[in-house]
Short mmCIF file of C-alpha atoms and ligand atoms in Angstrom, two decimals:
data_model
loop_
_atom_site.label_atom_id
_atom_site.label_comp_id
_atom_site.label_asym_id
_atom_site.label_seq_id
_atom_site.Cartn_x
_atom_site.Cartn_y
_atom_site.Cartn_z
CA UNK K 23 25.96 -94.35 -71.74
CA UNK K 24 25.16 -91.89 -69.01
CA UNK K 25 27.41 -91.91 -66.34
CA UNK K 26 26.16 -91.86 -62.28
CA UNK K 27 28.63 -92.15 -59.63
CA UNK K 28 28.22 -95.24 -57.31
CA UNK K 29 27.39 -92.70 -54.22
CA UNK K 30 24.96 -90.69 -56.31
CA UNK K 31 23.13 -94.05 -57.33
CA UNK K 32 23.15 -94.99 -53.71
CA UNK K 33 21.84 -91.84 -52.52
CA UNK K 34 19.08 -92.04 -55.43
CA UNK K 35 18.18 -95.67 -54.31
CA UNK K 36 17.94 -94.60 -50.44
CA UNK K 37 15.90 -91.60 -51.33
CA UNK K 38 13.64 -93.60 -53.12
CA UNK K 39 13.25 -96.53 -50.63
CA UNK K 40 13.65 -94.39 -47.02
CA UNK K 41 14.20 -90.79 -47.68
CA UNK K 42 11.85 -87.98 -47.46
CA UNK K 43 10.21 -89.34 -50.61
CA UNK K 44 10.62 -92.75 -49.74
CA UNK K 45 8.01 -95.26 -48.97
CA UNK K 46 6.72 -96.70 -45.92
CA UNK K 47 5.41 -100.35 -45.75
CA UNK K 48 1.86 -98.94 -45.59
CA UNK K 49 2.51 -96.61 -48.55
CA UNK K 50 4.11 -99.75 -50.41
CA UNK K 51 1.01 -101.90 -49.91
CA UNK K 52 -1.34 -99.55 -51.89
CA UNK K 53 1.03 -99.50 -54.79
CA UNK K 54 -1.44 -101.64 -56.98
CA UNK K 55 -4.35 -99.99 -56.06
CA UNK K 56 -2.88 -96.76 -57.38
CA UNK K 57 -1.36 -98.32 -60.29
CA UNK K 58 -4.64 -100.01 -61.22
CA UNK K 59 -6.45 -96.61 -61.18
CA UNK K 60 -3.74 -95.08 -63.49
CA UNK K 61 -4.47 -97.89 -65.82
CA UNK K 62 -8.34 -97.54 -65.85
CA UNK K 63 -7.62 -93.51 -66.42
CA UNK K 64 -5.34 -94.27 -69.26
CA UNK K 65 -7.47 -97.06 -70.63
CA UNK K 66 -10.43 -94.49 -70.98
CA UNK K 67 -8.04 -92.49 -73.32
CA UNK K 68 -7.35 -95.46 -75.39
CA UNK K 69 -3.89 -95.59 -74.32
CA UNK K 70 -1.55 -97.90 -72.49
CA UNK K 71 -0.35 -96.81 -68.99
CA UNK K 72 2.86 -95.13 -68.35
CA UNK K 73 5.94 -97.06 -67.63
CA UNK K 74 7.10 -97.33 -63.99
CA UNK K 75 9.13 -94.17 -62.86
CA UNK K 76 11.99 -94.69 -60.41
CA UNK K 77 9.74 -94.17 -57.27
CA UNK K 78 7.13 -96.57 -58.34
CA UNK K 79 10.01 -99.12 -59.18
CA UNK K 80 11.10 -98.82 -55.88
CA UNK K 81 7.68 -99.10 -54.18
CA UNK K 82 6.93 -102.13 -56.47
CA UNK K 83 9.98 -103.80 -55.22
CA UNK K 84 9.03 -102.96 -51.46
CA UNK K 85 5.42 -104.73 -52.25
CA UNK K 86 7.54 -107.76 -53.89
CA UNK K 87 9.51 -108.45 -50.58
CA UNK K 88 6.22 -109.04 -48.63
CA UNK K 89 3.72 -110.27 -51.41
CA UNK K 90 3.94 -113.51 -53.78
CA UNK K 91 1.64 -111.87 -56.45
CA UNK K 92 2.94 -113.01 -59.85
CA UNK K 93 1.66 -109.65 -61.16
CA UNK K 94 4.09 -107.68 -59.20
CA UNK K 95 6.65 -109.72 -61.11
CA UNK K 96 5.03 -109.10 -64.44
CA UNK K 97 5.25 -105.29 -63.83
CA UNK K 98 8.96 -105.56 -62.75
CA UNK K 99 9.31 -107.85 -65.97
CA UNK K 100 7.46 -105.66 -68.48
CA UNK K 101 6.63 -102.15 -67.04
CA UNK K 102 10.34 -100.58 -66.37
CA UNK K 103 11.61 -98.99 -69.29
CA UNK K 104 15.12 -100.81 -70.17
CA UNK K 105 18.22 -98.76 -70.45
CA UNK K 106 19.49 -95.80 -68.27
CA UNK K 107 16.91 -93.98 -66.64
CA UNK K 108 16.40 -93.99 -62.74
CA UNK K 109 13.85 -96.81 -62.77
CA UNK K 110 15.93 -98.87 -64.84
CA UNK K 111 18.60 -98.04 -62.09
CA UNK K 112 16.44 -99.24 -59.22
CA UNK K 113 15.34 -102.14 -61.28
CA UNK K 114 18.98 -103.23 -62.15
CA UNK K 115 20.27 -102.60 -58.53
CA UNK K 116 17.58 -104.94 -57.03
CA UNK K 117 18.43 -107.71 -59.34
CA UNK K 118 22.15 -107.34 -59.32
CA UNK K 119 21.62 -107.80 -55.52
CA UNK K 120 19.53 -110.84 -56.16
CA UNK K 121 22.05 -112.30 -58.55
CA UNK K 122 24.99 -111.87 -56.00
CA UNK K 123 22.76 -113.46 -53.03
CA UNK K 124 22.85 -110.27 -51.14
CA UNK K 125 18.90 -110.15 -51.38
CA UNK K 126 16.49 -112.94 -51.75
CA UNK K 127 12.98 -113.11 -53.24
CA UNK K 128 10.85 -116.20 -53.42
CA UNK K 129 9.44 -114.89 -56.66
CA UNK K 130 12.87 -114.41 -58.55
CA UNK K 131 15.71 -116.95 -58.08
CA UNK K 132 19.34 -115.99 -58.63
CA UNK K 133 18.94 -117.43 -62.17
CA UNK K 134 15.68 -115.47 -62.91
CA UNK K 135 17.51 -112.31 -61.68
CA UNK K 136 20.27 -112.83 -64.33
CA UNK K 137 17.97 -113.41 -67.01
CA UNK K 138 15.84 -110.48 -66.21
CA UNK K 139 19.19 -108.39 -66.36
CA UNK K 140 19.68 -109.75 -69.68
CA UNK K 141 16.35 -108.24 -70.96
CA UNK K 142 17.40 -104.75 -69.91
CA UNK K 143 19.22 -104.33 -73.19
CA UNK K 144 22.46 -101.95 -71.90
CA UNK K 145 23.29 -99.73 -68.95
CA UNK K 146 23.08 -100.35 -65.66
CA UNK K 147 22.34 -104.10 -66.14
CA UNK K 148 25.94 -104.80 -67.88
CA UNK K 149 28.03 -104.74 -64.83
CA UNK K 150 26.13 -107.06 -62.72
CA UNK K 151 25.91 -109.40 -65.73
CA UNK K 152 29.95 -109.05 -66.02
CA UNK K 153 30.15 -109.85 -62.48
CA UNK K 154 28.02 -112.91 -63.02
CA UNK K 155 30.57 -114.43 -65.44
CA UNK K 156 32.45 -115.26 -62.40
CA UNK K 157 29.82 -117.12 -60.33
CA UNK K 158 29.63 -120.83 -61.50
CA UNK K 159 25.83 -120.97 -60.31
CA UNK K 160 24.95 -118.42 -62.93
CA UNK K 161 27.62 -117.64 -65.38
CA UNK K 162 25.84 -119.69 -68.05
CA UNK K 163 22.81 -117.39 -67.62
CA UNK K 164 25.00 -114.31 -67.63
CA UNK K 165 26.75 -115.55 -70.83
CA UNK K 166 23.64 -116.25 -72.99
CA UNK K 167 22.62 -112.91 -71.73
CA UNK K 168 25.67 -111.01 -72.88
CA UNK K 169 25.79 -112.80 -76.00
CA UNK K 170 22.59 -111.26 -76.93
CA UNK K 171 23.46 -107.52 -75.53
CA UNK K 172 25.48 -105.51 -77.69
CA UNK K 173 24.62 -101.95 -75.85
CA UNK K 174 27.94 -102.61 -73.93
CA UNK K 175 30.12 -99.53 -74.92
CA UNK K 176 33.28 -99.73 -72.89
CA UNK K 177 32.33 -102.47 -70.94
CA UNK K 178 33.51 -104.61 -74.00
CA UNK K 179 37.00 -104.28 -72.15
CA UNK K 180 35.84 -105.45 -68.95
CA UNK K 181 34.80 -108.63 -70.73
CA UNK K 182 37.93 -109.13 -72.75
CA UNK K 183 40.14 -108.79 -69.51
CA UNK K 184 38.05 -111.60 -68.03
CA UNK K 185 38.72 -113.56 -71.17
CA UNK K 186 42.40 -112.99 -71.16
CA UNK K 187 42.51 -113.92 -67.33
CA UNK K 188 41.03 -117.25 -68.45
CA UNK K 189 37.37 -116.96 -67.91
CA UNK K 190 35.77 -119.45 -70.34
CA UNK K 191 32.08 -117.86 -70.42
CA UNK K 192 33.94 -114.50 -71.24
CA UNK K 193 35.67 -115.95 -73.93
CA UNK K 194 32.24 -117.56 -75.18
CA UNK K 195 30.91 -113.77 -75.31
CA UNK K 196 33.28 -112.40 -77.13
CA UNK K 197 33.36 -115.31 -79.74
CA UNK K 198 29.48 -114.73 -79.95
CA UNK K 199 29.75 -111.11 -80.48
CA UNK K 200 32.36 -111.79 -83.06
CA UNK K 201 30.14 -114.07 -84.83
CA UNK K 202 27.38 -111.50 -84.70
CA UNK K 203 25.17 -114.32 -83.11
CA UNK K 204 22.77 -111.60 -81.65
CA UNK K 205 21.92 -110.92 -85.10
CA UNK K 206 22.01 -114.01 -86.98
CA UNK K 207 20.02 -115.60 -84.29
CA UNK K 208 17.24 -113.57 -85.18
CA UNK K 209 14.32 -115.10 -87.27
CA UNK K 210 15.13 -115.22 -90.95
CA UNK K 211 13.52 -112.10 -93.05
CA UNK K 212 10.88 -113.34 -95.03
CA UNK K 213 11.31 -113.59 -98.97
CA UNK K 214 8.41 -111.34 -99.57
CA UNK K 215 6.89 -108.57 -97.57
CA UNK K 216 3.69 -106.86 -98.26
CA UNK K 217 3.32 -103.14 -97.33
CA UNK K 218 0.85 -100.41 -97.98
CA UNK K 219 2.09 -97.13 -98.79
CA UNK K 220 0.20 -94.03 -98.38
CA UNK K 221 1.67 -91.41 -100.84
CA UNK K 222 0.41 -87.78 -99.86
CA UNK K 223 1.36 -84.46 -101.86
CA UNK K 224 3.77 -82.13 -100.42
CA UNK K 225 5.65 -82.81 -97.34
CA UNK K 226 5.18 -84.29 -93.96
CA UNK K 227 7.49 -83.34 -91.17
CA UNK K 228 7.78 -83.26 -87.48
CA UNK K 229 5.11 -80.28 -86.92
CA UNK K 230 2.41 -82.67 -88.53
CA UNK K 231 3.10 -85.73 -86.33
CA UNK K 232 4.42 -84.00 -83.46
CA UNK K 233 2.68 -80.65 -83.11
CA UNK K 234 4.57 -78.10 -81.06
CA UNK K 235 1.91 -76.95 -78.91
CA UNK K 236 1.56 -80.68 -77.33
CA UNK K 237 5.46 -80.74 -76.91
CA UNK K 238 4.97 -80.68 -73.16
CA UNK K 239 3.61 -84.35 -73.56
CA UNK K 240 6.52 -85.63 -75.96
CA UNK K 241 7.84 -87.92 -73.39
CA UNK K 242 4.52 -89.50 -72.96
CA UNK K 243 4.35 -91.09 -76.60
CA UNK K 244 1.26 -92.89 -76.43
CA UNK K 245 -0.76 -89.55 -75.37
CA UNK K 246 1.33 -87.11 -77.71
CA UNK K 247 0.31 -89.65 -80.68
CA UNK K 248 -3.41 -88.47 -79.95
CA UNK K 249 -2.13 -85.01 -81.02
CA UNK K 250 -0.73 -86.27 -84.52
CA UNK K 251 -2.03 -84.37 -87.57
CA UNK K 252 -4.09 -82.34 -85.37
CA UNK K 253 -3.21 -79.15 -87.63
CA UNK K 254 -3.39 -78.72 -91.52
CA UNK K 255 0.03 -79.86 -93.02
CA UNK K 256 2.17 -77.08 -94.36
CA UNK K 257 4.28 -76.69 -97.29
CA UNK K 258 7.98 -76.98 -96.99
CA UNK K 259 10.88 -76.39 -99.02
CA UNK K 260 10.78 -79.00 -101.40
CA UNK K 261 6.98 -78.85 -102.03
CA UNK K 262 7.56 -77.62 -105.50
CA UNK K 263 8.02 -81.15 -106.30
CA UNK K 264 4.69 -83.05 -106.37
CA UNK K 265 5.31 -86.08 -104.60
CA UNK K 266 7.40 -84.55 -101.82
CA UNK K 267 11.01 -85.02 -101.28
CA UNK K 268 13.36 -86.84 -98.97
CA UNK K 269 16.68 -86.59 -100.79
CA UNK K 270 20.15 -86.42 -99.60
CA UNK K 271 21.59 -82.91 -100.07
CA UNK K 272 25.52 -82.70 -100.85
CA UNK K 273 26.65 -79.03 -100.64
CA UNK K 274 30.02 -77.76 -102.00
CA UNK K 275 31.61 -74.66 -103.25
CA UNK K 276 34.69 -72.72 -103.27
CA UNK K 277 33.17 -70.64 -100.31
CA UNK K 278 31.99 -73.45 -98.47
CA UNK K 279 35.25 -75.25 -98.57
CA UNK K 280 36.73 -72.47 -96.23
CA UNK K 281 33.86 -72.20 -93.82
CA UNK K 282 34.44 -73.20 -90.13
CA UNK K 283 33.05 -76.77 -89.13
CA UNK K 284 30.61 -74.54 -86.90
CA UNK K 285 29.56 -72.67 -89.82
CA UNK K 286 28.83 -75.88 -91.87
CA UNK K 287 26.90 -77.49 -88.85
CA UNK K 288 24.40 -74.79 -89.68
CA UNK K 289 23.82 -75.85 -93.21
CA UNK K 290 23.32 -79.31 -92.32
CA UNK K 291 20.90 -78.48 -89.34
CA UNK K 292 18.99 -76.38 -91.62
CA UNK K 293 18.66 -79.11 -94.32
CA UNK K 294 17.61 -81.84 -91.54
CA UNK K 295 14.89 -79.62 -90.51
CA UNK K 296 13.65 -78.93 -94.41
CA UNK K 297 13.09 -82.67 -94.10
CA UNK K 298 16.38 -83.65 -96.33
CA UNK K 299 16.74 -87.40 -95.46
CA UNK K 300 20.59 -86.40 -94.87
CA UNK K 301 23.16 -83.77 -95.91
CA UNK K 302 26.94 -83.72 -96.84
CA UNK K 303 28.85 -80.75 -96.90
CA UNK K 304 32.41 -80.92 -98.65
CA UNK K 305 34.82 -78.70 -96.23
CA UNK K 306 38.67 -78.13 -96.83
CA UNK K 307 40.83 -80.41 -94.81
CA UNK K 308 42.17 -77.29 -92.89
CA UNK K 309 38.78 -76.58 -91.34
CA UNK K 310 38.53 -80.32 -90.33
CA UNK K 311 42.12 -80.00 -88.79
CA UNK K 312 41.41 -77.00 -86.88
CA UNK K 313 38.16 -78.57 -85.53
CA UNK K 314 39.94 -81.76 -84.49
CA UNK K 315 42.61 -80.12 -82.78
CA UNK K 316 40.30 -78.11 -80.91
CA UNK K 317 38.09 -81.27 -80.07
CA UNK K 318 41.56 -83.49 -78.98
CA UNK K 319 42.04 -80.55 -76.34
CA UNK K 320 38.40 -80.46 -75.17
CA UNK K 321 38.15 -84.13 -75.05
CA UNK K 322 41.43 -84.42 -72.92
CA UNK K 323 40.19 -81.56 -70.78
CA UNK K 324 37.09 -83.66 -70.11
CA UNK K 325 39.33 -86.53 -68.91
CA UNK K 326 41.15 -84.48 -66.60
CA UNK K 327 37.77 -83.00 -65.08
CA UNK K 328 36.64 -86.52 -64.27
CA UNK K 329 34.11 -86.99 -67.42
CA UNK K 330 32.99 -90.60 -68.25
CA UNK K 331 33.96 -92.69 -69.85
CA UNK K 332 37.84 -91.59 -69.76
CA UNK K 333 38.83 -94.84 -72.03
CA UNK K 334 36.26 -93.81 -74.58
CA UNK K 335 37.17 -90.00 -74.50
CA UNK K 336 40.90 -90.91 -75.01
CA UNK K 337 40.25 -93.38 -77.78
CA UNK K 338 38.24 -90.70 -79.50
CA UNK K 339 41.01 -88.12 -78.97
CA UNK K 340 43.63 -90.74 -80.21
CA UNK K 341 41.71 -91.44 -83.41
CA UNK K 342 41.36 -87.83 -84.18
CA UNK K 343 45.21 -87.42 -83.70
CA UNK K 344 45.82 -90.58 -85.94
CA UNK K 345 43.82 -88.73 -88.62
CA UNK K 346 45.70 -85.61 -88.14
CA UNK K 347 48.79 -87.40 -88.12
CA UNK K 348 48.14 -89.44 -91.14
CA UNK K 349 50.35 -88.65 -94.17
CA UNK K 350 47.19 -87.82 -96.59
CA UNK K 351 44.37 -87.49 -94.16
CA UNK K 352 41.15 -88.98 -96.13
CA UNK K 353 37.90 -86.86 -96.47
CA UNK K 354 34.69 -88.07 -97.84
CA UNK K 355 33.74 -86.90 -101.43
CA UNK K 356 31.58 -87.74 -103.76
CA UNK K 357 31.81 -90.32 -106.23
CA UNK K 358 33.38 -89.03 -109.69
CA UNK K 359 30.29 -90.84 -111.28
CA UNK K 360 27.64 -89.95 -108.88
CA UNK K 361 24.51 -88.50 -110.71
CA UNK K 362 21.94 -85.96 -108.92
CA UNK K 363 18.19 -85.46 -108.98
CA UNK K 364 18.55 -81.79 -109.20
CA UNK K 365 21.68 -79.35 -109.17
CA UNK K 366 21.03 -75.95 -107.80
CA UNK K 367 23.66 -73.30 -108.43
CA UNK K 368 23.47 -70.34 -105.83
CA UNK K 369 25.62 -67.35 -107.21
CA UNK K 370 26.64 -66.00 -103.78
CA UNK K 371 27.56 -62.77 -105.49
CA UNK K 372 23.90 -62.19 -106.20
CA UNK K 373 22.68 -62.80 -102.60
CA UNK K 374 22.14 -59.41 -100.44
CA UNK K 375 21.97 -59.22 -96.94
CA UNK K 376 19.09 -57.85 -94.96
CA UNK K 377 15.49 -58.57 -94.96
CA UNK K 378 13.70 -59.81 -98.25
CA UNK K 379 10.16 -59.46 -99.15
CA UNK K 380 7.73 -56.91 -98.53
CA UNK K 381 7.23 -57.47 -94.95
CA UNK K 382 9.57 -54.55 -93.92
CA UNK K 383 7.86 -52.20 -90.98
CA UNK K 384 5.67 -55.15 -89.60
CA UNK K 385 5.45 -54.86 -85.81
CA UNK K 386 7.11 -57.50 -84.05
CA UNK K 387 6.12 -58.88 -81.04
CA UNK K 388 8.89 -61.30 -79.79
CA UNK K 389 12.22 -62.33 -81.19
CA UNK K 390 14.08 -65.44 -80.68
CA UNK K 391 17.89 -65.97 -80.98
CA UNK K 392 18.78 -69.59 -80.73
CA UNK K 393 18.44 -73.06 -81.86
CA UNK K 394 21.14 -75.24 -83.44
CA UNK K 395 21.07 -72.39 -86.23
CA UNK K 396 23.02 -70.05 -83.93
CA UNK K 397 26.43 -70.35 -83.16
CA UNK K 398 28.82 -68.66 -80.81
CA UNK K 399 29.62 -66.00 -83.51
CA UNK K 400 26.11 -65.12 -84.10
CA UNK K 401 25.28 -64.65 -80.61
CA UNK K 402 28.36 -62.15 -80.40
CA UNK K 403 27.19 -60.29 -83.54
CA UNK K 404 23.71 -59.86 -82.10
CA UNK K 405 25.47 -58.60 -78.86
CA UNK K 406 27.59 -56.23 -80.70
CA UNK K 407 24.28 -54.62 -82.69
CA UNK K 408 22.40 -54.73 -79.09
CA UNK K 409 25.15 -53.17 -77.27
CA UNK K 410 28.94 -53.14 -77.28
CA UNK K 411 30.29 -55.65 -74.70
CA UNK K 412 29.87 -59.03 -73.00
CA UNK K 413 27.04 -60.48 -74.91
CA UNK K 414 25.25 -62.63 -72.10
CA UNK K 415 25.40 -59.31 -69.75
CA UNK K 416 23.83 -57.42 -72.91
CA UNK K 417 20.88 -60.04 -73.24
CA UNK K 418 20.10 -59.60 -69.46
CA UNK K 419 20.55 -55.73 -69.83
CA UNK K 420 18.37 -55.48 -72.76
CA UNK K 421 15.31 -57.52 -71.03
CA UNK K 422 16.04 -60.67 -73.07
CA UNK K 423 15.34 -63.99 -71.36
CA UNK K 424 18.17 -66.55 -71.61
CA UNK K 425 16.96 -70.29 -71.70
CA UNK K 426 18.73 -73.21 -71.03
CA UNK K 427 20.62 -74.88 -74.03
CA UNK K 428 18.38 -77.16 -75.96
CA UNK K 429 15.79 -76.89 -79.00
CA UNK K 430 13.63 -74.32 -76.86
CA UNK K 431 11.51 -72.31 -78.87
CA UNK K 432 12.57 -73.81 -82.16
CA UNK K 433 10.76 -77.01 -80.94
CA UNK K 434 8.22 -75.41 -78.69
CA UNK K 435 9.48 -77.93 -76.10
CA UNK K 436 11.06 -75.62 -73.47
CA UNK K 437 9.26 -72.25 -74.07
CA UNK K 438 6.59 -70.87 -76.17
CA UNK K 439 5.65 -67.17 -77.33
CA UNK K 440 2.42 -65.75 -76.80
CA UNK K 441 -0.62 -66.65 -78.53
CA UNK K 442 -0.96 -65.03 -82.06
CA UNK K 443 2.59 -63.01 -81.68
CA UNK K 444 4.53 -62.26 -84.71
CA UNK K 445 8.07 -63.33 -84.35
CA UNK K 446 11.27 -63.18 -85.84
CA UNK K 447 13.13 -66.42 -85.11
CA UNK K 448 16.75 -67.55 -85.85
CA UNK K 449 15.37 -71.16 -85.99
CA UNK K 450 14.79 -73.23 -89.08
CA UNK K 451 10.69 -73.46 -89.56
CA UNK K 452 8.07 -70.85 -90.02
CA UNK K 453 5.17 -73.07 -89.70
CA UNK K 454 1.92 -71.69 -88.02
CA UNK K 455 1.88 -72.84 -84.19
CA UNK K 456 5.24 -74.27 -84.01
CA UNK K 457 6.49 -71.25 -81.99
CA UNK K 458 3.40 -70.39 -80.41
CA UNK K 459 -0.30 -70.81 -80.77
CA UNK K 460 -1.36 -68.98 -84.12
CA UNK K 461 2.12 -67.21 -84.19
CA UNK K 462 3.33 -65.81 -87.19
CA UNK K 463 7.11 -66.46 -87.74
CA UNK K 464 9.60 -64.78 -89.93
CA UNK K 465 12.92 -66.73 -90.34
CA UNK K 466 16.09 -64.44 -89.89
CA UNK K 467 19.87 -64.49 -88.86
CA UNK K 468 20.55 -63.72 -85.54
CA UNK K 469 21.91 -60.32 -86.73
CA UNK K 470 18.56 -59.34 -88.56
CA UNK K 471 16.89 -60.72 -85.44
CA UNK K 472 18.84 -58.26 -83.29
CA UNK K 473 17.75 -55.29 -85.51
CA UNK K 474 14.05 -56.20 -85.44
CA UNK K 475 14.51 -56.37 -81.49
CA UNK K 476 15.97 -52.97 -81.38
CA UNK K 477 13.09 -51.65 -83.82
CA UNK K 478 10.06 -53.59 -82.85
CA UNK K 479 9.52 -54.14 -86.57
CA UNK K 480 11.08 -55.72 -89.36
CA UNK K 481 13.61 -53.20 -90.59
CA UNK K 482 14.38 -52.10 -94.22
CA UNK K 483 17.45 -53.32 -95.99
CA UNK K 484 18.86 -49.72 -95.56
CA UNK K 485 18.09 -49.96 -91.46
CA UNK K 486 19.43 -53.35 -91.47
CA UNK K 487 22.78 -52.30 -93.11
CA UNK K 488 23.34 -49.49 -90.91
CA UNK K 489 23.00 -51.35 -87.93
CA UNK K 490 25.27 -54.12 -89.40
CA UNK K 491 28.17 -51.37 -89.14
CA UNK K 492 28.40 -52.16 -85.50
CA UNK K 493 29.58 -55.73 -86.42
CA UNK K 494 31.28 -55.09 -89.75
CA UNK K 495 34.57 -53.48 -88.43
CA UNK K 496 35.05 -56.16 -85.96
CA UNK K 497 34.00 -58.93 -87.92
CA UNK K 498 37.21 -60.86 -87.22
CA UNK K 499 36.64 -61.12 -83.58
CA UNK K 500 33.10 -61.32 -83.66
CA UNK K 501 33.29 -64.34 -86.11
CA UNK K 502 35.63 -66.40 -83.88
CA UNK K 503 34.80 -69.95 -82.64
CA UNK K 504 35.77 -72.04 -79.80
CA UNK K 505 39.27 -73.04 -80.50
CA UNK K 506 40.05 -75.06 -77.35
CA UNK K 507 43.80 -75.56 -78.18
CA UNK K 508 44.38 -71.84 -77.85
CA UNK K 509 42.68 -71.58 -74.66
CA UNK K 510 45.39 -72.03 -71.94
CA UNK K 511 42.84 -73.30 -69.23
CA UNK K 512 42.09 -75.94 -71.49
CA UNK K 513 45.08 -76.71 -72.87
CA UNK K 514 47.18 -77.07 -69.75
CA UNK K 515 44.84 -79.56 -68.39
CA UNK K 516 44.74 -81.39 -71.68
CA UNK K 517 48.45 -81.59 -71.52
CA UNK K 518 48.42 -83.33 -68.45
CA UNK K 519 46.50 -86.41 -70.18
CA UNK K 520 48.91 -89.25 -71.58
CA UNK K 521 46.98 -91.41 -73.64
CA UNK K 522 48.39 -95.19 -72.84
CA UNK K 523 49.74 -97.28 -75.64
CA UNK K 524 46.99 -99.60 -75.31
CA UNK K 525 44.25 -97.01 -75.93
CA UNK K 526 46.29 -95.89 -78.92
CA UNK K 527 46.29 -99.12 -80.28
CA UNK K 528 42.86 -99.53 -79.72
CA UNK K 529 42.19 -96.45 -81.49
CA UNK K 530 44.55 -97.48 -84.61
CA UNK K 531 41.66 -100.24 -84.95
CA UNK K 532 38.89 -97.77 -85.39
S1 LIG U 616 17.22 -76.74 -82.49
FE1 LIG U 616 15.30 -76.61 -83.87
S2 LIG U 616 16.34 -76.86 -85.56
FE2 LIG U 616 17.70 -77.84 -84.38
S3 LIG U 616 17.13 -79.74 -83.85
FE3 LIG U 616 16.21 -78.43 -82.28
S4 LIG U 616 14.22 -78.34 -83.22
FE4 LIG U 616 15.57 -78.82 -85.01
#
């Protein structure tokens, strides 16, 4: 659950209702007119109107204060997204005020306000619903709403505290959750369901259904759906199998055993983007222990810095510590009797570094080093190849543009390369159009990408190996990962966090 401080929330709401972006009574009265115009515009494209944003929701609420038009209530009920975005906050904040009685509205009684809070699934509606368990007038309604709300995260403990203090409604909520009434009350699944399955040759992937050039419209799903299958479908890793493949990959081997978790993430990330349905990598206990030890420090440091939710973070840290302290910590492993669709043996001694294929000397227009396939070790190595010191400074010095963390060019949702550019990229897919319109992509390691950036073309294997020497002699320092427990500034803050016995007991049950 995203944490937004009370003061920020209050400020946000004030700015929406009265601040510079705020709405005068006159502007509010034009809300329905502008909404109807938007609805008509979307209908012309064959799509539903956008859900209301925070400013519109605030505007709607203002209009509801002076108008009894049931259409307004219907919009508040059905057109504000549930969950934790700002519009949901504005809605939940107003409903909470109505539920408490600090606001009144002829369209929404106290009971109706609680009922509507109960439809918001989780997030900003949870605290007012839990508060309402103390109000005899609406406690029964809040109890019913909470019984069917499971996205409560740590607020579970607030309900339990009320139960322990003798609140009958809180007790009913906990009992209902324990009996999974939210699930058992759903209609029975029919004995027989009939589906139509469309079987297509090759592989269908995200780029077919959500083309990268239209990434800008992804938050607007109905509009984005209009771009579905706009390009020819591409072949993928598994296309050798005629019916395509959505198998789970299991990767293991002597060398894999000793990889750091950060390195293993690259393998699993790559498998997901190659349309595997899942990926399990068998790593040694030492790597997991190192990673968890580092994470415990980071989680405690986050608590010391005021990140939310402290109870959740501490329980996670305690749970990791329990695993580390166990006499024989358990790691997932394949069943001895498991059978596999295909087993691919990759003799690593036969794998050579550097560019493969006959593309060497191909001019390169742009190089992208990033995506979830590039950990800090690779950034450092690319930095060493481009220069000698401080890799972020190096990227600036050599004219590289540093993007905000995220999928970025890999998904085409934060940046794009120039039309028809030839690109070397460390991401996971080389489909045409993924990185830019008509872009031609060579996939490479960060190290090879750095050499391509230096040369302005794909290097020959000999040229690559020559540049690689800049990293080779320093590889112990270059391929070093973030072990927070070895960083004084993190560890000293983490040392100040004592995990309570109550939280440790809760973690032991996880
Ligand atoms: S960075 Fe690329 S590979 Fe990784 S999750 Fe994002 S889109 Fe997928």
